[in-house]
XYZ file of C-alpha atoms in Angstrom:
445
model
C 1.424 -25.266 5.621
C 0.983 -27.773 2.767
C 2.865 -27.451 -0.471
C 1.117 -27.160 -3.827
C 3.713 -29.231 -5.625
C 3.766 -32.102 -3.161
C 7.548 -32.450 -3.644
C 9.514 -32.506 -0.412
C 12.698 -30.458 -0.383
C 15.781 -32.275 0.921
C 17.480 -31.281 4.157
C 20.674 -29.553 3.018
C 23.174 -27.335 4.850
C 23.531 -23.716 3.800
C 25.677 -23.483 0.697
C 25.762 -23.744 -3.121
C 23.998 -27.139 -3.244
C 21.069 -25.802 -1.206
C 20.916 -22.731 -3.474
C 20.826 -24.950 -6.583
C 18.012 -27.077 -5.158
C 16.010 -24.025 -4.039
C 16.259 -22.471 -7.503
C 15.111 -25.702 -9.127
C 12.045 -25.821 -6.878
C 11.303 -22.149 -7.599
C 11.471 -22.815 -11.351
C 9.137 -25.771 -10.789
C 6.660 -23.397 -9.136
C 6.838 -20.865 -11.975
C 5.962 -23.718 -14.350
C 2.821 -24.392 -12.227
C 4.172 -27.535 -10.567
C 3.975 -30.183 -13.324
C 4.151 -33.752 -12.006
C 7.326 -35.780 -12.251
C 5.605 -38.223 -14.618
C 4.437 -35.368 -16.826
C 7.959 -33.942 -17.058
C 9.479 -37.336 -17.887
C 6.794 -38.048 -20.506
C 7.361 -34.690 -22.221
C 11.068 -35.413 -22.593
C 10.269 -38.397 -24.792
C 9.940 -42.145 -24.265
C 12.914 -43.793 -22.598
C 14.928 -40.557 -22.128
C 14.635 -40.100 -18.341
C 12.402 -42.022 -15.921
C 9.979 -40.160 -13.645
C 11.859 -41.681 -10.680
C 15.091 -40.010 -11.803
C 13.261 -36.678 -12.264
C 11.780 -36.981 -8.767
C 15.160 -37.817 -7.225
C 16.690 -34.718 -8.852
C 14.286 -32.616 -6.771
C 14.356 -34.533 -3.482
C 17.741 -36.251 -3.066
C 20.343 -34.358 -0.965
C 23.068 -34.962 -3.587
C 24.412 -33.167 -6.637
C 22.314 -34.282 -9.636
C 23.797 -35.268 -12.978
C 24.097 -32.202 -15.188
C 22.631 -33.974 -18.227
C 19.420 -34.780 -16.334
C 19.234 -31.363 -14.671
C 19.602 -29.561 -18.008
C 16.729 -31.542 -19.537
C 14.493 -30.710 -16.554
C 15.354 -27.002 -16.706
C 14.608 -26.827 -20.442
C 11.295 -28.619 -19.961
C 10.254 -26.296 -17.123
C 11.191 -23.167 -19.092
C 9.055 -24.370 -22.010
C 6.063 -24.260 -19.640
C 6.650 -20.649 -18.509
C 5.179 -18.168 -21.052
C 7.261 -15.279 -19.734
C 10.532 -17.118 -20.511
C 10.708 -17.401 -24.289
C 14.375 -18.449 -24.541
C 15.630 -21.341 -22.347
C 19.341 -20.579 -22.837
C 19.698 -17.875 -20.115
C 18.140 -20.204 -17.545
C 20.281 -23.124 -18.696
C 23.428 -20.974 -18.328
C 22.291 -19.758 -14.888
C 21.712 -23.311 -13.656
C 24.993 -24.415 -15.200
C 26.749 -21.772 -13.085
C 24.840 -22.877 -9.956
C 25.653 -26.536 -10.675
C 29.389 -25.852 -11.080
C 29.447 -23.843 -7.849
C 27.766 -26.731 -6.030
C 30.179 -29.190 -7.615
C 33.205 -27.195 -6.451
C 31.827 -27.023 -2.911
C 31.692 -30.828 -2.519
C 34.627 -32.965 -1.319
C 36.615 -34.133 -4.326
C 37.621 -37.807 -4.634
C 41.280 -38.763 -4.841
C 42.757 -38.769 -8.382
C 39.588 -37.380 -9.933
C 39.561 -35.727 -13.335
C 39.068 -32.039 -13.981
C 35.621 -30.449 -13.946
C 34.964 -30.821 -17.657
C 35.260 -34.598 -17.523
C 32.647 -34.975 -14.771
C 29.858 -33.683 -17.025
C 29.830 -36.955 -18.964
C 31.006 -40.458 -18.150
C 33.870 -40.645 -15.655
C 36.222 -42.605 -17.923
C 39.819 -43.092 -16.756
C 42.775 -44.693 -18.522
C 43.332 -48.346 -17.613
C 45.299 -48.829 -14.391
C 48.618 -50.651 -14.308
C 50.134 -52.733 -11.556
C 46.910 -54.520 -10.700
C 46.962 -57.916 -9.011
C 47.586 -60.887 -11.330
C 44.562 -62.746 -12.639
C 44.188 -66.449 -13.380
C 44.957 -67.237 -17.012
C 42.200 -68.603 -19.247
C 42.181 -72.268 -20.144
C 44.014 -73.018 -23.422
C 42.288 -73.767 -26.727
C 39.031 -72.027 -25.858
C 38.817 -69.431 -28.641
C 40.369 -66.003 -28.459
C 37.546 -63.451 -28.769
C 35.207 -61.879 -26.231
C 32.215 -60.394 -27.998
C 30.580 -57.209 -26.593
C 26.950 -56.430 -27.377
C 26.431 -52.943 -25.979
C 25.056 -49.466 -26.711
C 27.161 -47.242 -28.949
C 27.947 -43.555 -28.854
C 26.432 -41.109 -26.374
C 23.249 -42.353 -24.691
C 20.985 -41.109 -21.921
C 20.841 -43.385 -18.875
C 18.183 -43.199 -16.170
C 20.474 -42.957 -13.178
C 23.635 -41.316 -14.535
C 22.555 -38.928 -17.272
C 24.375 -38.726 -20.609
C 27.193 -41.271 -20.953
C 29.661 -42.124 -23.719
C 29.638 -45.897 -24.268
C 32.393 -45.727 -26.902
C 34.763 -44.350 -24.253
C 33.553 -46.952 -21.766
C 34.437 -49.745 -24.183
C 37.806 -48.286 -25.260
C 39.079 -47.344 -21.794
C 37.633 -50.074 -19.564
C 36.109 -53.088 -21.282
C 38.667 -53.659 -24.054
C 41.777 -53.233 -21.818
C 40.299 -55.739 -19.332
C 40.109 -58.356 -22.083
C 43.540 -57.560 -23.546
C 45.115 -58.245 -20.133
C 43.773 -61.788 -20.315
C 45.501 -62.337 -23.652
C 42.164 -62.349 -25.498
C 40.759 -60.205 -28.294
C 37.741 -57.975 -27.560
C 35.240 -57.620 -30.383
C 32.412 -55.126 -30.282
C 29.006 -55.630 -31.870
C 29.034 -52.572 -34.096
C 32.748 -53.069 -34.927
C 32.579 -56.749 -35.908
C 34.564 -57.534 -39.080
C 32.315 -57.469 -42.118
C 31.640 -60.672 -44.018
C 29.800 -61.540 -47.161
C 26.411 -61.653 -45.444
C 24.118 -59.039 -43.898
C 24.777 -57.102 -40.684
C 22.630 -59.614 -38.804
C 24.611 -62.505 -40.306
C 27.877 -60.826 -39.314
C 26.729 -60.402 -35.726
C 25.413 -63.955 -35.580
C 28.758 -65.321 -36.789
C 30.658 -63.165 -34.284
C 28.593 -64.524 -31.393
C 29.170 -68.089 -32.585
C 32.968 -67.521 -32.710
C 33.233 -65.859 -29.295
C 34.597 -67.660 -26.255
C 32.483 -65.357 -24.048
C 29.643 -62.946 -24.852
C 29.306 -59.785 -22.729
C 25.976 -57.942 -22.935
C 25.493 -54.430 -21.513
C 21.776 -53.886 -20.790
C 22.090 -50.353 -19.413
C 19.881 -48.834 -22.142
C 17.269 -50.309 -24.470
C 18.672 -51.345 -27.836
C 17.187 -53.644 -30.457
C 20.570 -54.979 -31.583
C 21.725 -55.619 -28.008
C 18.448 -57.394 -27.199
C 18.846 -59.578 -30.277
C 22.429 -60.483 -29.347
C 21.279 -61.372 -25.833
C 18.629 -63.731 -27.206
C 21.044 -65.345 -29.648
C 23.685 -65.909 -26.957
C 21.070 -67.505 -24.688
C 19.844 -69.726 -27.516
C 23.404 -70.849 -28.285
C 24.173 -71.570 -24.605
C 27.183 -69.249 -24.822
C 29.285 -68.362 -21.809
C 27.692 -65.003 -21.035
C 28.153 -62.056 -18.677
C 25.535 -59.330 -18.272
C 26.537 -55.760 -17.398
C 24.018 -53.251 -16.078
C 24.061 -50.057 -14.059
C 23.123 -50.064 -10.375
C 19.391 -50.517 -9.875
C 18.780 -52.255 -13.198
C 16.532 -55.325 -13.333
C 17.574 -58.390 -15.286
C 15.200 -59.779 -17.918
C 12.590 -62.091 -16.433
C 13.570 -65.721 -16.504
C 17.323 -65.055 -16.704
C 18.102 -65.163 -12.972
C 20.610 -67.919 -12.334
C 21.414 -68.267 -16.052
C 23.813 -65.321 -16.444
C 26.551 -63.678 -14.398
C 25.481 -60.060 -13.772
C 27.938 -57.285 -12.955
C 26.268 -54.109 -11.705
C 28.291 -50.930 -12.068
C 28.007 -47.181 -11.675
C 29.481 -44.336 -13.733
C 31.850 -43.247 -10.959
C 35.599 -43.583 -10.646
C 35.323 -46.354 -8.064
C 32.369 -48.017 -9.788
C 34.054 -48.317 -13.196
C 37.351 -49.517 -11.712
C 35.465 -52.226 -9.796
C 33.522 -53.198 -12.933
C 36.747 -53.569 -14.912
C 38.240 -55.835 -12.252
C 35.044 -57.885 -11.906
C 34.797 -58.284 -15.689
C 38.329 -59.689 -15.883
C 37.677 -62.106 -13.037
C 34.352 -63.312 -14.451
C 35.709 -63.856 -17.975
C 38.645 -65.790 -16.564
C 36.345 -67.899 -14.363
C 33.963 -68.670 -17.230
C 36.817 -69.843 -19.426
C 37.614 -72.573 -16.918
C 34.314 -74.237 -17.956
C 34.959 -76.780 -20.748
C 33.666 -75.422 -24.037
C 31.886 -78.689 -24.888
C 29.529 -78.191 -21.931
C 28.262 -74.945 -23.433
C 27.507 -76.060 -27.011
C 24.092 -76.535 -28.537
C 23.469 -80.266 -28.718
C 22.935 -81.667 -32.262
C 19.589 -83.139 -31.188
C 18.200 -79.693 -30.411
C 14.876 -79.237 -32.160
C 13.353 -76.034 -33.432
C 11.804 -74.184 -30.510
C 8.465 -72.456 -30.923
C 6.850 -70.219 -28.339
C 3.145 -69.825 -27.846
C 1.526 -67.225 -30.075
C 1.871 -63.702 -28.721
C 1.781 -59.987 -29.521
C 4.762 -58.046 -30.848
C 5.289 -54.559 -32.204
C 7.358 -53.368 -35.158
C 10.699 -51.966 -34.027
C 12.441 -51.368 -37.397
C 11.774 -51.892 -41.108
C 13.748 -51.687 -44.333
C 13.386 -52.945 -47.893
C 13.931 -56.632 -47.047
C 12.720 -57.338 -43.524
C 11.374 -55.892 -40.321
C 12.389 -56.467 -36.723
C 9.676 -57.014 -34.125
C 9.884 -56.911 -30.319
C 7.887 -59.201 -28.022
C 5.396 -57.088 -26.025
C 5.475 -59.430 -23.013
C 9.259 -60.062 -23.108
C 10.832 -56.863 -24.519
C 14.312 -58.385 -24.793
C 13.062 -60.878 -27.399
C 13.561 -59.466 -30.906
C 13.141 -61.373 -34.176
C 13.219 -60.799 -37.917
C 10.103 -60.978 -40.107
C 10.538 -61.452 -43.851
C 8.067 -61.963 -46.684
C 8.502 -65.729 -46.222
C 6.880 -65.383 -42.773
C 3.708 -63.706 -44.069
C 0.377 -65.317 -44.970
C -0.202 -65.383 -48.710
C -1.721 -62.141 -49.952
C -0.978 -60.149 -46.776
C 1.857 -58.039 -48.198
C 1.565 -55.264 -50.779
C 5.334 -55.090 -51.333
C 5.937 -51.921 -49.295
C 7.130 -52.692 -45.755
C 6.856 -49.117 -44.484
C 3.195 -48.910 -45.514
C 2.080 -52.369 -44.402
C 4.197 -52.576 -41.255
C 4.962 -49.072 -39.911
C 7.144 -48.787 -36.815
C 4.985 -49.252 -33.732
C 2.327 -51.420 -35.397
C 1.107 -54.287 -33.203
C 1.295 -57.776 -34.735
C 0.220 -61.227 -33.583
C 2.254 -64.324 -34.350
C 4.787 -66.878 -33.143
C 8.479 -66.515 -32.301
C 10.420 -69.511 -33.618
C 14.082 -70.382 -33.112
C 15.370 -72.676 -35.863
C 18.445 -74.549 -34.665
C 19.692 -75.564 -38.117
C 20.071 -71.989 -39.377
C 20.439 -70.331 -35.979
C 17.640 -67.917 -36.877
C 15.052 -66.342 -34.597
C 11.981 -65.681 -36.751
C 8.556 -64.173 -36.203
C 5.735 -65.938 -38.060
C 2.935 -63.414 -38.652
C -0.528 -64.856 -37.936
C -2.970 -61.913 -38.125
C -6.106 -63.968 -37.449
C -4.767 -66.244 -34.722
C -5.384 -63.844 -31.825
C -9.140 -64.383 -32.243
C -8.979 -68.168 -32.628
C -10.585 -68.819 -29.218
C -13.125 -65.990 -29.480
C -16.641 -66.087 -30.857
C -19.611 -63.742 -31.121
C -21.629 -64.057 -27.927
C -18.708 -65.109 -25.736
C -18.626 -63.471 -22.288
C -15.325 -61.950 -21.126
C -14.258 -60.145 -17.925
C -12.476 -56.806 -18.234
C -11.825 -53.355 -16.829
C -12.834 -49.994 -18.304
C -9.570 -48.375 -19.337
C -10.970 -45.319 -21.132
C -14.279 -43.469 -21.297
C -14.893 -40.781 -23.924
C -18.382 -39.380 -23.132
C -18.312 -36.755 -25.900
C -17.928 -39.523 -28.502
C -20.077 -42.061 -26.693
C -17.794 -45.059 -26.274
C -15.665 -46.885 -23.736
C -12.639 -49.174 -24.103
C -12.514 -52.299 -21.958
C -9.116 -53.862 -21.250
C -9.477 -57.650 -21.557
C -5.986 -58.506 -20.309
C -2.745 -59.580 -22.008
C -4.121 -62.952 -23.094
C -6.540 -61.216 -25.493
C -4.271 -58.241 -26.207
C -7.011 -56.222 -27.932
C -9.408 -53.941 -25.999
C -13.151 -54.227 -26.537
C -14.857 -51.170 -28.018
C -18.322 -50.584 -26.522
C -20.622 -47.971 -28.085
C -23.058 -45.968 -25.942
C -25.947 -47.972 -27.414
C -24.463 -51.074 -25.781
C -23.861 -49.629 -22.290
C -27.150 -51.249 -21.141
C -27.855 -48.544 -18.584
C -24.372 -48.568 -17.067
C -22.792 -45.285 -15.930
C -19.163 -45.960 -16.932
C -16.202 -45.041 -14.779
C -12.580 -45.680 -15.674
C -11.234 -48.575 -13.600
C -14.652 -50.220 -13.217
C -14.667 -54.013 -13.651
C -17.313 -55.273 -16.071
C -18.284 -58.341 -18.073
C -18.714 -57.817 -21.817
C -20.318 -59.935 -24.522
C -18.665 -60.001 -27.982
C -20.881 -58.659 -30.759
C -18.328 -58.384 -33.630
C -14.781 -59.610 -34.391
C -12.612 -58.011 -37.083
C -9.464 -60.142 -36.846
C -7.711 -58.486 -39.802
C -7.891 -55.033 -38.230
C -7.592 -56.360 -34.646
C -10.909 -54.812 -33.623
C -13.308 -56.291 -31.076
C -16.750 -54.775 -30.486
C -18.781 -55.749 -27.450
C -21.744 -54.898 -25.234
C -21.801 -54.486 -21.479
C -23.363 -57.528 -19.866
C -22.929 -56.966 -16.108
C -20.581 -55.303 -13.676
C -18.014 -57.678 -12.254
């Protein structure tokens, strides 16, 4: 007999883990079987991926408690008869602990309470000797990484402060070097961005942990690449490196397990020591380096304050740059950043790295996206949304245009729209300031 939820239950032997999984599936049924994507979306952007939610239901292993708790709370919210989620959370907590106790325990593991968050152990002594770094290479290793407690896709809630203090920093101290963390860099006379920039310039090696999305970490990654720094990338198992970086960085993939973190600590020491054998002169920016300007592209506002905003490249999310009033067209700024450039607003412009100042800037060009467009021009696209009650469709014109075409019912030209249908549209109006493109259906593609 087919299942309504379409989620296959894992093959598990009789015991507490099977009971935990059965209860989770039963709760899923009481909530009327929401999809894995729907559950992940309701938890908020970037909290837990739908793949991790799906694996919690179908993998024959003990799930992370942090992820399981979020799923239970979300399911309870969808069951009218269960007004308070706490009793269910406590019940599943009891089931989870029983399943945890029933599994084989690794050697030298911590007590139960420590397994709920990151498995962080004190640094080990008596490890095999490592090659010493080359002399006169600088004495700091700069860490750009998440701070505090963060949610990770594969391992639930983790404490990155403990990870740094108990694993990363001791690995560097054993090499006779000084670890320096991004959010702990010594303050100078300049801004926070200036302080971080100076710290990256001083460092013998830059280590970037890309486990979770972070604007400051992404910016440090871009700066280190631009400066040709010796760099190591850390990421959890299953992570994908930024496009275009393969072969340019030394990745270390790790997992939040006792064995995984011990291996990561050893690998980090070995990689730092190996990188320091490379002569520093080979890694410097050459004096002849010219300012580098990328083609114009779309970005969205990530952060704003009284003096500047930070924008993130839509096509390359790890590229983050500052936008100040000096980068605006004359007359395009009222003086209030929050009003003119709210977080999430989409902007068009150019990312520019200026070698003299070491600054990555975003030059706002609000009209440039429509430079190659004209009324009457024919463009191919795909219907991405149809709203029959309001009489319009949106046609996705691809990343090169970046702005969908709005087609009113009077310009359907007899077409019966369906989402996903490929069509050709003819431009009838361009509002470059407001990034609006109106069009009429010409033919189906």
